[in-house]
mmCIF file of C-alpha atoms in Angstrom:
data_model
loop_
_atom_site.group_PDB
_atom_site.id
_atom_site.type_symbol
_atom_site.label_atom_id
_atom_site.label_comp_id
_atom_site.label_asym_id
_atom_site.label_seq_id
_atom_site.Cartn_x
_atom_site.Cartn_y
_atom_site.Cartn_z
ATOM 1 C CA UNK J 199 19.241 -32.621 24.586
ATOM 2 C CA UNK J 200 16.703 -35.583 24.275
ATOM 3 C CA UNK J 201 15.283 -36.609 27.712
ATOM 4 C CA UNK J 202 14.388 -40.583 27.506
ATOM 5 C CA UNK J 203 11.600 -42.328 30.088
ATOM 6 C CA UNK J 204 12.731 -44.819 32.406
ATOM 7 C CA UNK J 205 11.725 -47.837 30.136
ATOM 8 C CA UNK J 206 13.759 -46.409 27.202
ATOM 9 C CA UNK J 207 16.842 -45.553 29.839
ATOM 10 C CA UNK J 208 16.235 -49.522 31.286
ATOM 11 C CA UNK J 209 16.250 -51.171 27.866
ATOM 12 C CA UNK J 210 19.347 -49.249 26.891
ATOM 13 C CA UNK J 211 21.518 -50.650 29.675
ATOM 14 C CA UNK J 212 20.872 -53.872 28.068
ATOM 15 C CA UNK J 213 23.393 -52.497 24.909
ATOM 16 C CA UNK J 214 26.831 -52.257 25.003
ATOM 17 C CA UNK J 215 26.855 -48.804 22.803
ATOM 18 C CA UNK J 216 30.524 -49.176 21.900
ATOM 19 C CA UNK J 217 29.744 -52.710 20.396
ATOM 20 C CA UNK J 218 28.652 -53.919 16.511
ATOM 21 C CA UNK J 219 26.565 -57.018 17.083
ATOM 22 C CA UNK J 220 26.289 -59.836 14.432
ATOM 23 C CA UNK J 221 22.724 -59.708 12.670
ATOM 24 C CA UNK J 222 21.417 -62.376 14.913
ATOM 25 C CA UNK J 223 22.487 -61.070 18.078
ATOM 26 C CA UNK J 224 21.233 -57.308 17.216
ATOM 27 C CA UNK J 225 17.828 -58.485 15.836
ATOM 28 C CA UNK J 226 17.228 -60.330 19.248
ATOM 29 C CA UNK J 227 18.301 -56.815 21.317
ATOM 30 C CA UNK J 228 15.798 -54.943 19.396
ATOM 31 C CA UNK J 229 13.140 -57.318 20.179
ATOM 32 C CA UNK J 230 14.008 -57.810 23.866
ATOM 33 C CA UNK J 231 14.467 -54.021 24.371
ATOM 34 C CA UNK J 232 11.643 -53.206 22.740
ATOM 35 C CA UNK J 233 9.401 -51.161 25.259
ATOM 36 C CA UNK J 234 5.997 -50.432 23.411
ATOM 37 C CA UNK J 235 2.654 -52.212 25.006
ATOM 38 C CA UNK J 236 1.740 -52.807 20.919
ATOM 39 C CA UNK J 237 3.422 -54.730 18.289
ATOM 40 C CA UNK J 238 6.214 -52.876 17.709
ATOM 41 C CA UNK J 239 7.891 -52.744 14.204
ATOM 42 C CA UNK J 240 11.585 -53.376 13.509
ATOM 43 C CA UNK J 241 13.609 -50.945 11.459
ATOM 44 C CA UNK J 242 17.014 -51.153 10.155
ATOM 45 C CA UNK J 243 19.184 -47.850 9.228
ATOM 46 C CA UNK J 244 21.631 -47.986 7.082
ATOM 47 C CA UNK J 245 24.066 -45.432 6.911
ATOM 48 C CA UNK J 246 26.145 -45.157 3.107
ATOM 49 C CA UNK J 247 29.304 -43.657 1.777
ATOM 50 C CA UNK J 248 27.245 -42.049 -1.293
ATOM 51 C CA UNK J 249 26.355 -38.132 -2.400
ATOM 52 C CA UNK J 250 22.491 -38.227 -3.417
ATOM 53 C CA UNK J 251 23.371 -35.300 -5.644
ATOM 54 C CA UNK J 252 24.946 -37.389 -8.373
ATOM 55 C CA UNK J 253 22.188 -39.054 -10.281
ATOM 56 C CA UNK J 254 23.996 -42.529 -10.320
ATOM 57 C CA UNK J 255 24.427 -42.124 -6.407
ATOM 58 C CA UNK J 256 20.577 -42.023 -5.709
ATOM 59 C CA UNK J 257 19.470 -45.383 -4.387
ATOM 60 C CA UNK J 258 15.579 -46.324 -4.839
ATOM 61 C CA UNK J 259 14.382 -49.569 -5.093
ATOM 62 C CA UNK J 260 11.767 -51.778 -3.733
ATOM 63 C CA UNK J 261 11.777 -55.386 -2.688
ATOM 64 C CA UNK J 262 9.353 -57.799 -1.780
ATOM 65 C CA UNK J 263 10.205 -59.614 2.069
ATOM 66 C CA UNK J 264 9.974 -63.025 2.361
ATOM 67 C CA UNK J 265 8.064 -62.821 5.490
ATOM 68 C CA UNK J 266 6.197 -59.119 4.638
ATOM 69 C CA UNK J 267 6.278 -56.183 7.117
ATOM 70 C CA UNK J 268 3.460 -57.799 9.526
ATOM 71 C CA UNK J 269 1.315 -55.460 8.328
ATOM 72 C CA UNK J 270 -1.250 -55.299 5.273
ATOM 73 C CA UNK J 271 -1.454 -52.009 3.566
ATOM 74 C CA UNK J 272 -4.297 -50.632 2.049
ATOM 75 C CA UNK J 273 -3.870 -50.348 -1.675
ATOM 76 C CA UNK J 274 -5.704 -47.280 -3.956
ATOM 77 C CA UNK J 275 -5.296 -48.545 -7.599
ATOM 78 C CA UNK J 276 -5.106 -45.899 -10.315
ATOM 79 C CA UNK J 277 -6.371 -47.762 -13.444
ATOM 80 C CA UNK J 278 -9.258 -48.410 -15.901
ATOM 81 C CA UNK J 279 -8.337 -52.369 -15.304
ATOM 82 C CA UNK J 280 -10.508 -52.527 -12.143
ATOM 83 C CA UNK J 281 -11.588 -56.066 -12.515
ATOM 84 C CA UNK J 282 -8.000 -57.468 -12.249
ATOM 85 C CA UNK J 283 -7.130 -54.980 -9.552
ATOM 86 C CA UNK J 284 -9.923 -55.714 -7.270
ATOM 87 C CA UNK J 285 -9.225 -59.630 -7.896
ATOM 88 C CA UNK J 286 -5.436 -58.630 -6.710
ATOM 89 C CA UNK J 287 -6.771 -57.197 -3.755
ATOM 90 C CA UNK J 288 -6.849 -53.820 -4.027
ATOM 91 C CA UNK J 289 -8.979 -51.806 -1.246
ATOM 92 C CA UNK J 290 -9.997 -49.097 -3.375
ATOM 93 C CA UNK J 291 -9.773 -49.126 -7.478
ATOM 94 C CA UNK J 292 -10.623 -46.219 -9.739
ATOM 95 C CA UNK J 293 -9.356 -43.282 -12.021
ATOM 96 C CA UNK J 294 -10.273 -39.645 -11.964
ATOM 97 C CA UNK J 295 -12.668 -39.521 -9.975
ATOM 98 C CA UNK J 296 -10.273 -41.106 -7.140
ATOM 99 C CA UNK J 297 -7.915 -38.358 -7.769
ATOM 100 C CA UNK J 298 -10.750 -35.842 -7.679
ATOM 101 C CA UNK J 299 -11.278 -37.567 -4.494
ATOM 102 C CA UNK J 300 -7.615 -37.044 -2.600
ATOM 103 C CA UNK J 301 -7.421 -33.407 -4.334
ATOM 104 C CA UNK J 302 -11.045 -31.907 -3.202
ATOM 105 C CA UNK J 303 -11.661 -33.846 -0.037
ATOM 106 C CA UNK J 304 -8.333 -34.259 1.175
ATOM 107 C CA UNK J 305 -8.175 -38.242 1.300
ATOM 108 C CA UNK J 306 -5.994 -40.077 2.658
ATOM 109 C CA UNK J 307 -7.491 -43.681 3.600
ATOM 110 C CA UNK J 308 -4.395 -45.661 2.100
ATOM 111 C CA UNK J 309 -1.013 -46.139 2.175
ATOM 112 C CA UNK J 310 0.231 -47.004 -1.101
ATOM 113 C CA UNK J 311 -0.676 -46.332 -4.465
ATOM 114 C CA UNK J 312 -0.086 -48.275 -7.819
ATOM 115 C CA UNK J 313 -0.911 -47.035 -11.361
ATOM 116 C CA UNK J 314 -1.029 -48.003 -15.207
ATOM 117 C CA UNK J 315 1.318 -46.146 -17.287
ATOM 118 C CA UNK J 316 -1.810 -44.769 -19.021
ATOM 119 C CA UNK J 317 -2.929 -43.176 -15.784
ATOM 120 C CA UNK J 318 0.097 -41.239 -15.092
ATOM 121 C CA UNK J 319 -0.382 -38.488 -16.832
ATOM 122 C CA UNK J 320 -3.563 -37.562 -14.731
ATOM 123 C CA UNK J 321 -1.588 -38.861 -11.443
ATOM 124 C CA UNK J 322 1.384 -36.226 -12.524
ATOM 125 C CA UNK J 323 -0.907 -33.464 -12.051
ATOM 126 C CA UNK J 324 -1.089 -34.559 -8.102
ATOM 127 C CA UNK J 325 2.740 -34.115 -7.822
ATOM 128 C CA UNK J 326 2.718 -31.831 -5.324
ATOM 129 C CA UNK J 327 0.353 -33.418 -3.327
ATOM 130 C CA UNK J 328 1.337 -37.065 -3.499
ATOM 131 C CA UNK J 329 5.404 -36.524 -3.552
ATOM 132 C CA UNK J 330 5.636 -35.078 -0.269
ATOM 133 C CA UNK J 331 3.967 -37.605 1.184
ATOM 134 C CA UNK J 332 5.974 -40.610 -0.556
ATOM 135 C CA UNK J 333 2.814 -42.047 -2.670
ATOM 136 C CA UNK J 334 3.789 -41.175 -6.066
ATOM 137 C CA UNK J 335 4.276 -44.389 -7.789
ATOM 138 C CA UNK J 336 7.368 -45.192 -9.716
ATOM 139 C CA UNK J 337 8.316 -47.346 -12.245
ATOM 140 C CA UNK J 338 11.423 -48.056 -10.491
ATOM 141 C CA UNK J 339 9.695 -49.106 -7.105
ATOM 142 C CA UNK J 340 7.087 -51.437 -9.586
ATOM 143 C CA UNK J 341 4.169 -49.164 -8.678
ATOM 144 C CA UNK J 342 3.599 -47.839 -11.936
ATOM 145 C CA UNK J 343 2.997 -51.105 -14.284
ATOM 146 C CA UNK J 344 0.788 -52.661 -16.591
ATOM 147 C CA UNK J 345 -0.035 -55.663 -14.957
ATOM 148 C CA UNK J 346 -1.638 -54.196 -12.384
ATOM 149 C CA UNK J 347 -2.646 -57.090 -10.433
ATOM 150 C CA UNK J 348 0.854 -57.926 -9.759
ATOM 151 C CA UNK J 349 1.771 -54.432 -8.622
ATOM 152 C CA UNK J 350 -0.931 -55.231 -5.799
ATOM 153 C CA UNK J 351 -0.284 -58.497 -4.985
ATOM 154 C CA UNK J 352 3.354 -57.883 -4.257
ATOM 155 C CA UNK J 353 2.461 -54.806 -2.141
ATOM 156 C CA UNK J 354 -0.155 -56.873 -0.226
ATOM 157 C CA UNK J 355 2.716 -59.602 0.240
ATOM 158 C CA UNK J 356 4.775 -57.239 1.957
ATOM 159 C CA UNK J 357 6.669 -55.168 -0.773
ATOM 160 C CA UNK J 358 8.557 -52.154 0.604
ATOM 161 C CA UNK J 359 10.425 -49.428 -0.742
ATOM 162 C CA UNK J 360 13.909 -48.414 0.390
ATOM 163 C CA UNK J 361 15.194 -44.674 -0.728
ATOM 164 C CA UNK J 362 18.239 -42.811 0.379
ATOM 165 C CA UNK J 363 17.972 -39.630 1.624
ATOM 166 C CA UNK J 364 20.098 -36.627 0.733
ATOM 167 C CA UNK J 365 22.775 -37.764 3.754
ATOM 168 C CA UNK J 366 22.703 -41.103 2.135
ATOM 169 C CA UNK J 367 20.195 -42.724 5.209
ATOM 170 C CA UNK J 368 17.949 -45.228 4.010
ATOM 171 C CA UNK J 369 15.368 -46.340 6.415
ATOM 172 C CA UNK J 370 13.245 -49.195 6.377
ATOM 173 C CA UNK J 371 10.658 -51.471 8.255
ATOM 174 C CA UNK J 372 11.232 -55.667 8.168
ATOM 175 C CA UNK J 373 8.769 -57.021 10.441
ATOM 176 C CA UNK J 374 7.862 -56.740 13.586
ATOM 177 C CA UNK J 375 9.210 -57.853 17.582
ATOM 178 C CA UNK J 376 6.335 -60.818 17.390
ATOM 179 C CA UNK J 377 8.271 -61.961 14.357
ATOM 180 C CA UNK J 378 10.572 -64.862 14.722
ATOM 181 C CA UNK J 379 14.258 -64.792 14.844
ATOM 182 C CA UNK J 380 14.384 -66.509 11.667
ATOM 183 C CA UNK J 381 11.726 -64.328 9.971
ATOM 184 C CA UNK J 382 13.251 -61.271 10.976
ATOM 185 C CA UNK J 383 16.415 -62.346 9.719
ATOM 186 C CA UNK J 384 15.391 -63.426 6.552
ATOM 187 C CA UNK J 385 13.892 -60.171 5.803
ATOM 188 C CA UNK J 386 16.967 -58.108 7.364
ATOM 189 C CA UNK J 387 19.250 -60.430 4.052
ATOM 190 C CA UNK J 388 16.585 -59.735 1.440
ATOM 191 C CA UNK J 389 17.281 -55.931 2.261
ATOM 192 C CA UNK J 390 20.859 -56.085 3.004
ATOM 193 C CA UNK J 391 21.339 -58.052 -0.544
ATOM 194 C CA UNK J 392 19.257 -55.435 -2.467
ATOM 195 C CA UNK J 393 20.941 -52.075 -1.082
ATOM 196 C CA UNK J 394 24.496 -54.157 -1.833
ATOM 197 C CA UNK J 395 23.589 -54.773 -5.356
ATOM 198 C CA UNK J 396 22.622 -51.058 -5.777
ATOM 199 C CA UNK J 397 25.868 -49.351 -4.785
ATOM 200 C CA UNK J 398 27.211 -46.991 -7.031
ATOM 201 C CA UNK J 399 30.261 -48.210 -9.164
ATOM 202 C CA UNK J 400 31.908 -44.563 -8.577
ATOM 203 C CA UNK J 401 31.547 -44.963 -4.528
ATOM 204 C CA UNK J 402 35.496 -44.215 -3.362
ATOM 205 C CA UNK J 403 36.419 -45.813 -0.166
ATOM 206 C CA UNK J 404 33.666 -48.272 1.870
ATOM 207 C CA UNK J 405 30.192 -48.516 0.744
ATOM 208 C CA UNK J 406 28.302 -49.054 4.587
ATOM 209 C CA UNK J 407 29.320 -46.524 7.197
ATOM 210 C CA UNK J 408 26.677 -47.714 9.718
ATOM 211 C CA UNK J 409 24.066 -49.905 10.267
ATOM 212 C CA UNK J 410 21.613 -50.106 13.009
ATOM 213 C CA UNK J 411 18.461 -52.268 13.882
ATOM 214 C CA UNK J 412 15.817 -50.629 16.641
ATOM 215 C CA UNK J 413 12.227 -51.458 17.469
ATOM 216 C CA UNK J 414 9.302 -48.121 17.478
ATOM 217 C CA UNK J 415 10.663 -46.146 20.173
ATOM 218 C CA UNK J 416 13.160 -48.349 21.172
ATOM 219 C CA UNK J 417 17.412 -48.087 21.561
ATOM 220 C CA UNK J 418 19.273 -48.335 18.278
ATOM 221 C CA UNK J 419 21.622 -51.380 18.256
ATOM 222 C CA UNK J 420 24.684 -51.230 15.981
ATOM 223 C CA UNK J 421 25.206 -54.195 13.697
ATOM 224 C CA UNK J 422 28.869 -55.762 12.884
ATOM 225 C CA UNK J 423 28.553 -55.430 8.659
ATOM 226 C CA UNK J 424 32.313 -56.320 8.067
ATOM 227 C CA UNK J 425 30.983 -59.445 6.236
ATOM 228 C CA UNK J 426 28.569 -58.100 4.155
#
């Protein structure tokens, strides 16, 4: 059985656990019961009525938040275009030899990676290494395109990727508790609106069987979706 500090066991008093706030009301719980000394991020979980074994019941998509994550990630692009990549904004820009680089010396200095489709055939011999780890660009998630300064300049703006797992969880990051209330909704609808336009036409029954907001380390708070 988990064993929570006294700041965790505080904060939670603060949430009625048999409740389903509105959006509003459980965005503002997650920030006021949030109980790191940093910045903490806020995640929302969704919870869907789906079997990721059926090909057109896997979820994956990417969207780009109005108000970005609050952080900037660093960008490795995979492409012979490396003027208009490092114009875009991309930390580190390069080919083989940058794959050379993550196989050999075990590299890891960035957190996404985007790709021309002519690159992908060297990137698909790093499957094993990348997938794991969630870097493998995508042409579904935008990653893998071939205008590659837009594939960095949306990631830069805050572009995020939203993937259900095999017990249909999706989990994902829309800003942080310095955020305001209107920021943090407006990213919590652009994410909402994009997993609701990607459910399945053969889902039987209700789509959402849970949703919950939390801050890093913080008390999950249930959220009221009967309107969505």
């Amino acid at each position: 059985m988990a064993k929570f500090g006294k700041k965790y066991i505080e904060a939670a008093k603060l949430i009625d656990s048999t409740k389903s706030y509105a959006v509003s009301d459980a965005l503002a719980l997650a920030q006021k019961t949030s109980i790191t000394k940093f910045d903490a991020s806020v995640d929302v979980s969704y919870n869907l009525n789906i079997d990721p074994r059926y090909a057109d019941q896997q979820i994956r998509g990417a969207i780009v938040l109005p108000n970005g994550t609050g952080k900037t990630k660093v960008v490795l692009a995979i492409t012979d275009k490396v003027k208009e990549a490092t114009e875009a904004g991309a930390d580190f820009v390069g080919g083989k030899e940058m794959l050379d680089k993550i196989k050999n010396e075990n590299w890891f200095g960035f957190d996404a990676i985007v790709a021309t489709p002519n690159m992908m055939g060297e990137l698909g011999k790093l499957g094993r290494i990348l997938g794991p780890k969630g870097l493998m660009p995508n042409p579904k998630t935008g990653t893998v395109n071939p205008d590659i300064a837009k594939a960095v300049k949306e990631i830069k703006a805050g572009k995020v990727e939203y993937r259900a797992d095999k017990q249909g969880n999706i989990n994902v990051s829309i800003g942080r508790v310095s955020f305001s209330a209107e920021k943090l909704e407006e990213n919590f609808k652009a994410l909402k609106d994009a997993i609701m336009k990607a459910k399945p036409s053969t889902v039987k029954g209700a789509y959402i069987k849970n949703v919950v907001v939390s801050s890093t380390m913080g008390p999950g708070v249930k959220v009221d979706y009967s309107n969505f």
